[in-house]
Amino acid sequence: MTPFRSEPADFAESAQVCIPRFGRSAPGPLDPILAIETSCDDTCAAVLTGEGRVCSGVVSSQGIHAAFLGVVPELASREHLMLILPAIRQALEEAGVTLQQLRGIAVTRGPGLIGCLLVGLATAKGLALSLDLPFVGVNHLDGHLHAIRATRSYDPPFVALVASGGHTELLLVEAWGRYRLLGATRDDAAGEAFDKVAKVLGLGFPGGAAIDRLAREGDPKAFTFPRPWLELERGGLEFSFSGLKTAVKNHVERSAPPAVPPGGAGMPEWDRFVRDTAASFQAAITDVLVAKLAEAARQTGVRRFLLCGGVACNSALRERTAHLAGRLGGEAAWPAPALCSDNAAMIGLAGVERLRRGECDPLSLAAVAGLEDLDWGTPDESAPAGFP
Amino acid sequence: MTQLVWRSPGEEATIRFGVMLGRSLTGPAWIGLCGPLGAGKTRLAAGVARGLGFTGRVRSPSFVLEHRYQGLRPILHLDLYRLEKDDEDLRASWEEEIDAVVLVEWAERVAVPPRGGLSVRLVPDGEAGRLILLNWEAGTSPVGHLRLEALREGTADPEAANPGTGGRSGAGA
């Protein structure tokens, strides 16, 4: 008996499988598209138009649910199940669009938690099937790269840094859909280092914004933390933030006065220590990130930069990247803060071009947990001229 | 019930110990990694994955909760850093992974580890050094006996031939 094969051999193959839609044409510039993102613990839905204008965006953060204690993959996927339809309904209502008016669906297919991805993917497939709509699977990181397009046009080539709690990837974006991975973290992500340092300093979770705020009032030269260059002088574009995190933790444990109240509130010396530690840590991590961006620019000859992911909200990183771009005679950009963290609008922006070209993924499209197993989409050369 | 104590002078040795441990696994296993922030849990997990033949990147799953790798057998790399409280549902994360080696960081947050689970505790010992303590229920170890002896002697891995990096075995207490 020949084994039945329900999956295409790989994503590249499946991406070329374009089922012609009967009775419906590809979405036009003003037609509404639904986007869904459920790769981790935020349930996100958004509505945008075929020309990439974002009409609404809903992010249901599971962390704020009182009944929800901590984050367990199994629980996160169940929460998605409960939140996904209300999120979609709200996104449609805010955009003033009905289900029947939709002309396409874009959904995250990976990387992420497999059980969570499946909720979004199955929802998208169910809606696509019942409404006879085309749907496309989107790489989550491709989504982060496209978030900038919600507010402005920013066309390749550029060097992109995707930095969040789960990711630190340095990419050369040659064209939309054509990416070259230049470097990535070997251990902790940049956003993870921010949040773990914030926790060590008693600043709560997530703590990236608190570090940013306190660092402005602190002395970045007060303490010297290691800069993990990882052979930068020989062109190394990899990252490692685990040792920096541990160095800051050891420094805090050595220096902390006994019985510090939570956050050290009301103790001027401790407050200053926290500010100086935050500033010194932020200086160390941005030194590394910006130096790697500069080296990537040197190697590729591309002097334009894009910051995305949650760490792109950090003001010091933005300022220093803008300064670097200015020095090189280039340009730097980053998405609006709400679109730096996980959201569905960015998934829609990354998927809408394929929908406009009349493409559709097969209903057998699988969710993919690992980044390495995921193709980076297809080159955009056949995109309609003038998009967007 | 400490079964084995190993002294690691630094990160590289911790990874090597993980490689040895990975090579010693003769079947599916559940390995809980305990220890404070920066103790080397992710490093050790990376070593185990490498010892199981996985050649790709092993990164901290603190924020994405889990990573999956394919080595000689499937590897599930979980992280409970963001978990505030043990939950019944936590078990569902590994109950169905009957063929896999399950690596769980921040395993001290698991109230009831699965039967036959191996606990690896990393205790800071000076700035860079770590004491690595292995615990398991007698008769349930996923670490084969012959290989276990090799692990005890620190000779399971040719890369770890440096006599200064380990091999300090402790008697069961």
Coordinates of C-alpha atoms in Angstrom, one line a residue:
Chain A
M1 CA 0.0 0.0 0.0
T2 CA 1.4 3.4 -1.0
P3 CA 1.5 5.6 2.1
F4 CA -0.8 8.5 1.7
R5 CA 1.0 11.8 1.8
S6 CA -1.0 14.7 2.9
E7 CA 1.9 17.2 3.2
P8 CA 3.8 18.8 0.4
A9 CA 7.5 17.9 0.6
D10 CA 8.5 21.3 1.8
F11 CA 7.3 24.8 2.1
A12 CA 9.0 26.1 -1.1
E13 CA 7.0 23.5 -3.0
S14 CA 3.8 24.2 -1.3
A15 CA 4.2 27.9 -1.8
Q16 CA 3.9 27.4 -5.5
V17 CA 0.7 25.5 -5.2
C18 CA -1.8 28.2 -6.1
I19 CA -5.3 27.0 -6.2
P20 CA -7.4 29.1 -8.5
R21 CA -10.4 30.6 -6.7
F22 CA -13.6 30.1 -8.5
G23 CA -16.2 32.9 -8.3
R24 CA -13.8 35.3 -6.5
S25 CA -10.9 37.3 -7.9
A26 CA -7.8 38.3 -6.0
P27 CA -8.5 41.0 -3.5
G28 CA -8.3 44.6 -4.8
P29 CA -6.6 47.5 -3.2
L30 CA -9.6 48.4 -1.0
D31 CA -10.8 44.9 -0.2
P32 CA -10.6 43.8 3.4
I33 CA -8.2 41.1 4.5
L34 CA -8.2 39.3 7.9
A35 CA -4.9 38.6 9.6
I36 CA -4.4 36.2 12.5
E37 CA -1.3 35.7 14.8
T38 CA -1.2 33.1 17.6
S39 CA 2.5 32.0 17.6
C40 CA 3.1 32.6 21.3
D41 CA 0.9 33.9 24.1
D42 CA -0.8 36.8 22.5
T43 CA -4.0 36.2 20.5
C44 CA -4.0 38.7 17.7
A45 CA -6.4 39.6 14.9
A46 CA -6.4 42.6 12.5
V47 CA -8.2 43.8 9.4
L48 CA -6.3 45.6 6.6
T49 CA -7.0 46.5 3.1
G50 CA -5.5 45.0 0.0
E51 CA -3.3 48.0 -0.4
G52 CA -1.9 47.5 3.1
R53 CA -3.9 50.1 5.1
V54 CA -4.4 48.8 8.7
C55 CA -8.1 49.3 9.7
S56 CA -8.1 47.6 13.1
G57 CA -5.9 45.5 15.4
V58 CA -6.7 43.5 18.5
V59 CA -4.1 42.0 20.9
S60 CA -5.5 39.8 23.7
S61 CA -2.6 39.4 26.1
Q62 CA -3.1 36.2 28.0
G63 CA -0.9 37.4 30.9
I64 CA -3.6 39.7 32.1
H65 CA -6.2 37.0 32.6
A66 CA -6.7 36.6 36.3
A67 CA -7.5 32.9 35.9
F68 CA -4.3 32.3 34.0
L69 CA -1.3 31.4 36.2
G70 CA 2.0 31.6 34.4
V71 CA 2.6 30.4 30.9
V72 CA 2.4 26.7 29.9
P73 CA 2.3 25.8 26.2
E74 CA -0.7 23.6 26.7
L75 CA -2.6 26.3 28.5
A76 CA -1.5 29.0 26.1
S77 CA -3.1 27.0 23.2
R78 CA -6.3 26.6 25.2
E79 CA -6.4 30.3 25.9
H80 CA -6.0 31.0 22.2
L81 CA -9.0 28.7 21.6
M82 CA -11.1 30.9 23.9
L83 CA -9.8 34.2 22.7
I84 CA -9.4 33.8 19.0
L85 CA -13.1 34.2 17.9
P86 CA -13.8 37.2 20.2
A87 CA -10.5 38.8 18.9
I88 CA -11.6 38.3 15.3
R89 CA -15.1 39.6 16.0
Q90 CA -13.7 42.7 17.7
A91 CA -11.2 43.3 14.8
L92 CA -14.0 43.1 12.3
E93 CA -16.3 45.4 14.3
E94 CA -13.6 48.0 14.8
A95 CA -12.9 48.0 11.1
G96 CA -16.7 48.1 10.3
V97 CA -16.4 44.9 8.1
T98 CA -18.5 41.7 8.1
L99 CA -17.1 38.2 7.6
Q100 CA -18.9 38.1 4.2
Q101 CA -17.0 41.2 3.0
L102 CA -13.6 39.6 3.6
R103 CA -11.5 38.8 0.5
G104 CA -8.6 37.0 2.0
I105 CA -6.9 35.7 5.2
A106 CA -3.2 35.8 6.3
V107 CA -2.1 33.7 9.2
T108 CA 1.2 32.9 11.0
R109 CA 2.3 29.4 10.3
G110 CA 5.6 29.5 12.3
P111 CA 8.0 29.7 14.0
G112 CA 6.3 29.4 17.4
L113 CA 4.6 27.0 19.8
I114 CA 3.1 24.2 17.7
G115 CA -0.2 24.0 19.7
C116 CA -0.7 27.8 19.6
L117 CA 0.1 28.1 15.9
L118 CA -2.4 25.3 15.2
V119 CA -5.2 27.3 16.7
G120 CA -4.7 30.3 14.5
L121 CA -4.0 28.1 11.4
A122 CA -7.0 25.9 11.9
T123 CA -9.2 29.0 12.5
A124 CA -7.9 30.6 9.3
K125 CA -8.5 27.4 7.3
G126 CA -12.0 27.0 8.7
L127 CA -12.9 30.5 7.7
A128 CA -11.3 30.2 4.3
L129 CA -13.2 27.0 3.6
S130 CA -16.5 28.2 4.8
L131 CA -16.3 31.6 3.2
D132 CA -14.5 30.4 0.1
L133 CA -11.6 32.7 0.6
P134 CA -7.9 32.4 -0.3
F135 CA -5.6 32.1 2.7
V136 CA -1.8 32.4 3.0
G137 CA 0.6 31.2 5.7
V138 CA 3.2 33.7 6.9
N139 CA 6.6 33.4 8.6
H140 CA 6.3 35.3 11.9
L141 CA 9.7 37.0 11.4
D142 CA 8.6 38.1 7.9
G143 CA 5.7 39.7 9.7
H144 CA 8.1 41.7 12.0
L145 CA 10.0 42.9 8.9
H146 CA 6.7 44.1 7.3
A147 CA 5.4 46.0 10.4
I148 CA 7.1 49.2 9.2
R149 CA 4.8 49.3 6.2
A150 CA 1.8 50.1 8.4
T151 CA 3.1 53.6 8.8
R152 CA 5.4 54.3 5.9
S153 CA 7.0 52.8 2.8
Y154 CA 10.5 51.5 3.4
D155 CA 11.8 49.4 0.6
P156 CA 14.8 47.1 0.5
P157 CA 17.6 46.7 0.4
F158 CA 18.3 47.2 4.2
V159 CA 20.0 45.5 7.1
A160 CA 17.3 44.4 9.6
L161 CA 17.7 43.5 13.2
V162 CA 14.7 41.5 14.6
A163 CA 15.2 41.7 18.4
S164 CA 12.6 40.6 20.9
G165 CA 12.2 38.3 23.9
G166 CA 12.4 35.2 21.7
H167 CA 14.5 36.4 18.7
T168 CA 17.7 38.1 17.8
E169 CA 18.3 37.9 14.1
L170 CA 20.4 40.0 11.8
L171 CA 19.2 39.9 8.2
L172 CA 20.1 41.4 4.9
V173 CA 16.7 42.1 3.2
E174 CA 17.6 42.3 -0.5
A175 CA 14.0 42.4 -1.6
W176 CA 10.7 41.7 0.1
G177 CA 10.7 37.9 0.4
R178 CA 14.4 37.6 -0.3
Y179 CA 16.4 37.5 2.9
R180 CA 19.9 36.4 3.9
L181 CA 20.5 35.5 7.6
L182 CA 23.7 37.2 8.6
G183 CA 23.8 36.3 12.3
A184 CA 21.7 35.3 15.3
T185 CA 22.0 34.7 19.0
R186 CA 23.6 31.6 20.2
D187 CA 21.8 31.6 23.6
D188 CA 19.6 34.3 25.0
A189 CA 17.7 36.8 22.9
A190 CA 18.3 40.5 23.4
G191 CA 14.8 41.2 24.8
E192 CA 15.3 38.2 27.2
A193 CA 18.5 39.9 28.5
F194 CA 16.5 43.2 29.1
D195 CA 13.7 41.4 30.9
K196 CA 15.9 39.1 33.0
V197 CA 18.1 42.1 34.1
A198 CA 14.9 44.0 34.9
K199 CA 13.7 41.2 37.1
V200 CA 17.1 41.0 38.9
L201 CA 16.7 44.7 39.6
G202 CA 13.2 44.2 40.9
L203 CA 11.6 46.1 38.1
G204 CA 8.9 43.6 37.3
F205 CA 8.0 41.9 34.0
P206 CA 8.3 42.7 31.2
G207 CA 11.0 45.2 32.1
G208 CA 12.4 46.5 28.8
A209 CA 10.6 49.8 29.1
A210 CA 11.6 50.3 32.8
I211 CA 15.3 49.7 31.9
D212 CA 15.0 52.3 29.1
R213 CA 13.4 54.9 31.4
L214 CA 15.8 54.4 34.3
A215 CA 18.8 54.3 32.1
R216 CA 18.1 57.9 31.0
E217 CA 18.8 59.0 34.5
G218 CA 21.7 56.7 35.2
D219 CA 25.4 56.8 34.4
P220 CA 26.3 54.4 31.6
K221 CA 29.9 54.4 32.7
A222 CA 29.3 53.6 36.3
F223 CA 29.9 49.9 35.9
T224 CA 31.7 48.0 33.3
F225 CA 29.9 45.0 31.9
P226 CA 31.3 42.6 29.3
R227 CA 30.6 43.2 25.6
P228 CA 30.2 39.9 23.9
W229 CA 31.8 40.8 20.6
L230 CA 32.1 37.2 19.3
E231 CA 34.9 37.8 16.9
L232 CA 33.5 41.1 15.5
E233 CA 37.0 42.0 14.4
R234 CA 37.0 39.0 12.1
G235 CA 33.5 39.8 10.8
G236 CA 31.5 37.8 13.3
L237 CA 27.8 38.7 13.3
E238 CA 26.6 36.3 15.9
F239 CA 25.3 37.4 19.3
S240 CA 25.5 36.0 22.8
F241 CA 23.8 37.7 25.7
S242 CA 23.7 35.0 28.4
G243 CA 27.1 35.9 29.8
L244 CA 26.2 39.6 30.0
K245 CA 23.0 38.7 31.8
T246 CA 24.9 36.6 34.4
A247 CA 27.5 39.4 34.8
V248 CA 24.8 41.9 35.7
K249 CA 23.1 39.4 38.0
N250 CA 26.4 38.7 39.9
H251 CA 27.1 42.4 40.1
V252 CA 23.6 43.1 41.6
E253 CA 24.0 40.2 44.1
R254 CA 27.4 41.4 45.2
S255 CA 26.2 45.0 45.6
A256 CA 22.6 44.7 46.9
P257 CA 22.2 45.8 50.5
P258 CA 20.5 43.1 52.7
A259 CA 16.7 43.3 52.9
V260 CA 16.1 45.5 49.9
P261 CA 12.3 46.1 49.7
P262 CA 10.7 45.2 46.4
G263 CA 12.1 47.6 43.9
G264 CA 14.2 49.2 46.6
A265 CA 11.6 51.9 46.9
G266 CA 12.5 54.8 49.0
M267 CA 16.2 54.1 49.3
P268 CA 18.1 56.8 47.4
E269 CA 21.3 54.9 47.2
W270 CA 19.6 51.8 45.9
D271 CA 17.6 53.9 43.4
R272 CA 20.8 55.4 42.1
F273 CA 22.4 51.9 41.9
V274 CA 19.5 50.6 39.9
R275 CA 19.6 53.6 37.5
D276 CA 23.4 53.2 37.0
T277 CA 23.1 49.5 36.6
A278 CA 20.3 49.9 34.0
A279 CA 22.3 52.5 32.1
S280 CA 25.5 50.5 32.2
F281 CA 23.7 47.3 31.0
Q282 CA 21.9 49.1 28.3
A283 CA 25.2 50.7 27.1
A284 CA 26.8 47.3 26.9
I285 CA 24.0 45.6 25.0
T286 CA 23.4 48.5 22.6
D287 CA 27.2 48.8 22.0
V288 CA 27.1 45.2 20.7
L289 CA 23.9 45.5 18.7
V290 CA 25.0 48.8 17.0
A291 CA 28.5 47.5 16.3
K292 CA 27.1 44.4 14.6
L293 CA 24.8 46.6 12.5
A294 CA 27.8 48.6 11.5
E295 CA 29.8 45.5 10.6
A296 CA 26.8 44.1 8.6
A297 CA 26.7 47.4 6.7
R298 CA 30.4 47.2 6.0
Q299 CA 30.1 43.6 4.8
T300 CA 27.1 44.1 2.6
G301 CA 27.6 47.7 1.5
V302 CA 24.0 48.4 2.5
R303 CA 23.7 51.5 4.7
R304 CA 20.0 51.4 5.5
F305 CA 18.7 49.8 8.7
L306 CA 15.4 48.5 10.0
L307 CA 14.9 47.7 13.7
C308 CA 11.9 45.5 14.6
G309 CA 10.7 43.3 17.4
G310 CA 10.0 44.5 20.9
V311 CA 13.6 45.7 21.5
A312 CA 13.1 48.2 18.6
C313 CA 11.2 50.3 21.2
N314 CA 14.4 50.9 23.1
S315 CA 15.2 54.6 22.7
A316 CA 19.0 54.3 23.1
L317 CA 19.1 51.6 20.4
R318 CA 17.0 53.8 18.1
E319 CA 19.1 56.9 18.7
R320 CA 22.4 55.1 18.2
T321 CA 21.2 53.3 15.0
A322 CA 20.0 56.6 13.6
H323 CA 23.4 58.1 14.5
L324 CA 25.1 55.2 12.7
A325 CA 23.0 55.6 9.7
G326 CA 23.6 59.4 9.7
R327 CA 27.4 58.8 9.9
L328 CA 27.3 56.4 7.0
G329 CA 25.0 58.7 4.9
G330 CA 22.2 56.1 5.1
E331 CA 18.8 55.8 6.8
A332 CA 17.2 54.1 9.8
A333 CA 13.6 53.1 10.5
W334 CA 11.5 51.3 13.0
P335 CA 7.8 50.5 13.3
A336 CA 5.3 52.2 15.6
P337 CA 5.7 50.9 19.1
A338 CA 2.4 49.0 19.1
L339 CA 3.6 47.1 16.0
C340 CA 7.0 46.2 17.4
S341 CA 5.7 43.5 19.6
D342 CA 3.6 40.6 18.3
N343 CA 0.5 41.7 16.4
A344 CA -1.6 40.5 13.5
A345 CA -1.4 43.6 11.3
M346 CA 2.2 42.8 10.5
I347 CA 1.2 39.3 9.5
G348 CA -1.4 40.8 7.2
L349 CA 1.1 43.2 5.7
A350 CA 3.5 40.3 5.0
G351 CA 0.8 38.1 3.5
V352 CA -1.3 40.6 1.5
E353 CA 1.0 40.7 -1.5
R354 CA 0.6 37.0 -2.2
L355 CA -3.1 37.4 -1.8
R356 CA -3.1 40.3 -4.3
R357 CA -1.3 38.1 -6.7
G358 CA -4.1 35.6 -6.5
E359 CA -2.1 33.0 -4.5
C360 CA -3.5 30.6 -2.0
D361 CA -1.9 28.0 0.2
P362 CA -3.4 24.5 0.3
L363 CA -5.6 23.5 3.2
S364 CA -3.0 20.9 4.1
L365 CA -0.5 23.7 5.0
A366 CA 1.2 22.6 8.2
A367 CA 2.3 24.7 11.2
V368 CA 6.1 24.8 11.7
A369 CA 7.6 25.2 15.1
G370 CA 11.2 25.8 14.3
L371 CA 12.8 28.7 12.4
E372 CA 15.3 26.5 10.7
D373 CA 12.6 24.4 9.1
L374 CA 10.8 27.4 7.7
D375 CA 11.3 28.9 4.3
W376 CA 11.4 32.7 4.2
G377 CA 8.6 33.2 1.7
T378 CA 8.9 33.7 -2.0
P379 CA 10.7 36.5 -3.9
D380 CA 8.4 39.4 -4.7
E381 CA 9.5 40.0 -8.2
S382 CA 6.1 39.4 -9.8
A383 CA 4.4 41.7 -7.4
P384 CA 2.1 44.2 -9.1
A385 CA 3.9 47.4 -9.9
G386 CA 3.4 50.3 -7.5
F387 CA 2.6 48.1 -4.5
P388 CA 1.9 49.6 -2.1
Chain B
M1 CA 19.7 11.2 47.2
T2 CA 22.6 12.7 45.2
Q3 CA 23.9 10.0 42.9
L4 CA 26.6 11.9 41.1
V5 CA 28.5 15.1 41.6
W6 CA 30.6 16.7 38.9
R7 CA 32.6 19.9 39.1
S8 CA 32.7 22.2 36.1
P9 CA 35.3 24.9 36.0
G10 CA 33.4 26.9 33.4
E11 CA 30.9 27.2 30.6
E12 CA 32.8 25.0 28.1
A13 CA 33.1 22.2 30.7
T14 CA 29.3 22.5 31.4
I15 CA 28.6 22.0 27.7
R16 CA 31.0 19.0 27.6
F17 CA 29.2 17.5 30.6
G18 CA 25.9 17.9 28.7
V19 CA 27.4 16.2 25.6
M20 CA 28.5 13.3 27.8
L21 CA 25.1 13.1 29.4
G22 CA 23.3 13.2 26.0
R23 CA 25.5 10.4 24.7
S24 CA 24.8 8.4 27.8
L25 CA 21.0 8.4 27.2
T26 CA 19.9 5.0 25.9
G27 CA 16.2 5.9 25.5
P28 CA 13.6 8.5 26.0
A29 CA 14.3 10.6 29.1
W30 CA 13.0 13.5 31.2
I31 CA 15.7 15.7 32.4
G32 CA 14.9 18.6 34.8
L33 CA 17.5 21.4 34.9
C34 CA 17.6 23.4 38.2
G35 CA 19.7 26.3 39.3
P36 CA 19.6 30.1 39.5
L37 CA 19.7 32.6 36.7
G38 CA 23.0 32.3 34.8
A39 CA 23.9 28.8 36.3
G40 CA 24.3 27.3 32.8
K41 CA 21.0 25.5 32.3
T42 CA 20.7 26.4 28.6
R43 CA 24.4 25.6 28.1
L44 CA 23.9 22.1 29.6
A45 CA 20.8 21.6 27.5
A46 CA 22.8 22.6 24.4
G47 CA 25.4 20.0 25.3
V48 CA 22.7 17.3 25.7
A49 CA 21.2 18.1 22.4
R50 CA 24.6 18.0 20.8
G51 CA 25.3 14.7 22.5
L52 CA 22.1 13.4 20.9
G53 CA 23.4 14.4 17.5
F54 CA 21.6 17.7 17.0
T55 CA 23.9 20.1 15.2
G56 CA 21.8 23.2 15.0
R57 CA 21.4 26.1 17.5
V58 CA 20.1 25.6 21.0
R59 CA 18.7 28.8 22.4
S60 CA 17.0 29.8 25.6
P61 CA 13.3 29.1 25.4
S62 CA 12.5 31.4 28.3
F63 CA 10.2 33.6 26.3
V64 CA 9.0 31.2 23.6
L65 CA 8.4 28.5 26.2
E66 CA 9.6 25.6 24.1
H67 CA 11.9 24.6 21.3
R68 CA 11.9 21.4 19.4
Y69 CA 15.0 19.8 17.8
Q70 CA 15.5 16.5 15.9
G71 CA 18.6 14.5 16.9
L72 CA 18.9 10.8 17.2
R73 CA 15.5 11.1 18.8
P74 CA 13.2 14.1 19.1
I75 CA 14.2 16.7 21.7
L76 CA 11.8 18.9 23.5
H77 CA 13.4 21.9 25.3
L78 CA 11.0 23.5 27.7
D79 CA 11.6 26.5 30.0
L80 CA 9.4 27.3 33.0
Y81 CA 11.0 30.7 33.8
R82 CA 7.8 32.5 33.2
L83 CA 5.7 30.0 35.1
E84 CA 4.6 31.4 38.5
K85 CA 3.0 28.3 39.8
D86 CA 2.9 24.6 39.0
D87 CA -0.1 23.4 37.2
E88 CA -1.7 20.1 36.4
D89 CA -1.6 21.2 32.7
L90 CA 2.2 21.4 32.8
R91 CA 2.3 17.6 32.6
A92 CA 0.5 17.7 29.3
S93 CA 3.6 19.4 27.9
W94 CA 5.6 16.1 28.0
E95 CA 3.1 13.3 28.7
E96 CA 2.6 12.6 25.0
E97 CA 6.3 12.9 24.2
I98 CA 6.9 9.2 24.6
D99 CA 9.9 8.9 22.3
A100 CA 11.5 12.2 23.2
V101 CA 14.3 13.5 25.4
V102 CA 12.5 16.2 27.3
L103 CA 14.8 19.0 28.8
V104 CA 13.0 21.2 31.3
E105 CA 14.7 24.4 32.5
W106 CA 13.6 25.8 35.9
A107 CA 12.4 22.3 36.8
E108 CA 12.3 23.3 40.5
R109 CA 8.9 24.7 39.5
V110 CA 7.6 21.2 38.8
A111 CA 5.8 20.0 41.9
V112 CA 5.8 16.3 40.9
P113 CA 8.5 15.3 38.4
P114 CA 7.6 12.3 36.3
R115 CA 8.7 8.9 37.5
G116 CA 12.1 8.0 36.2
G117 CA 13.0 11.6 35.7
L118 CA 16.6 12.8 36.1
S119 CA 17.3 15.9 38.0
V120 CA 20.3 18.0 37.2
R121 CA 21.1 20.8 39.6
L122 CA 23.6 23.5 38.8
V123 CA 25.1 25.1 41.9
P124 CA 27.4 28.2 41.4
D125 CA 30.8 27.4 42.8
G126 CA 32.9 30.6 42.6
E127 CA 32.5 33.1 39.7
A128 CA 32.6 30.6 36.8
G129 CA 32.6 27.2 38.4
R130 CA 29.6 25.0 38.9
L131 CA 28.8 21.9 40.9
I132 CA 26.6 19.7 38.8
L133 CA 24.5 17.3 40.9
L134 CA 22.6 14.4 39.3
N135 CA 19.7 12.8 41.1
W136 CA 17.3 10.0 40.1
E137 CA 15.2 7.3 41.7
A138 CA 17.1 4.1 42.1
G139 CA 16.3 1.6 39.4
T140 CA 14.6 4.1 37.1
S141 CA 17.6 5.9 35.5
P142 CA 17.5 6.6 31.8
V143 CA 21.3 6.5 31.9
G144 CA 22.6 3.1 30.9
H145 CA 24.8 1.4 33.5
L146 CA 28.0 1.1 31.4
R147 CA 27.6 4.6 30.1
L148 CA 26.9 5.8 33.6
E149 CA 30.3 4.5 34.7
A150 CA 31.9 6.4 31.9
L151 CA 30.0 9.5 33.0
R152 CA 31.3 9.0 36.5
E153 CA 34.9 8.8 35.3
G154 CA 34.4 11.7 32.9
T155 CA 35.7 9.7 30.0
A156 CA 32.5 9.2 28.0
D157 CA 33.5 12.0 25.7
P158 CA 36.9 12.2 24.0
E159 CA 36.6 16.0 24.0
A160 CA 36.5 15.9 27.8
A161 CA 39.8 14.0 28.1
N162 CA 41.3 17.0 30.0
P163 CA 41.6 15.5 33.5
G164 CA 41.2 18.9 35.1
T165 CA 37.6 19.3 33.9
G166 CA 35.8 16.7 35.8
G167 CA 35.5 13.2 36.9
R168 CA 34.9 14.0 40.5
S169 CA 32.3 11.4 41.4
G170 CA 30.4 11.4 44.6
A171 CA 29.0 8.4 46.4
G172 CA 25.2 8.2 46.7
A173 CA 24.2 9.9 49.9

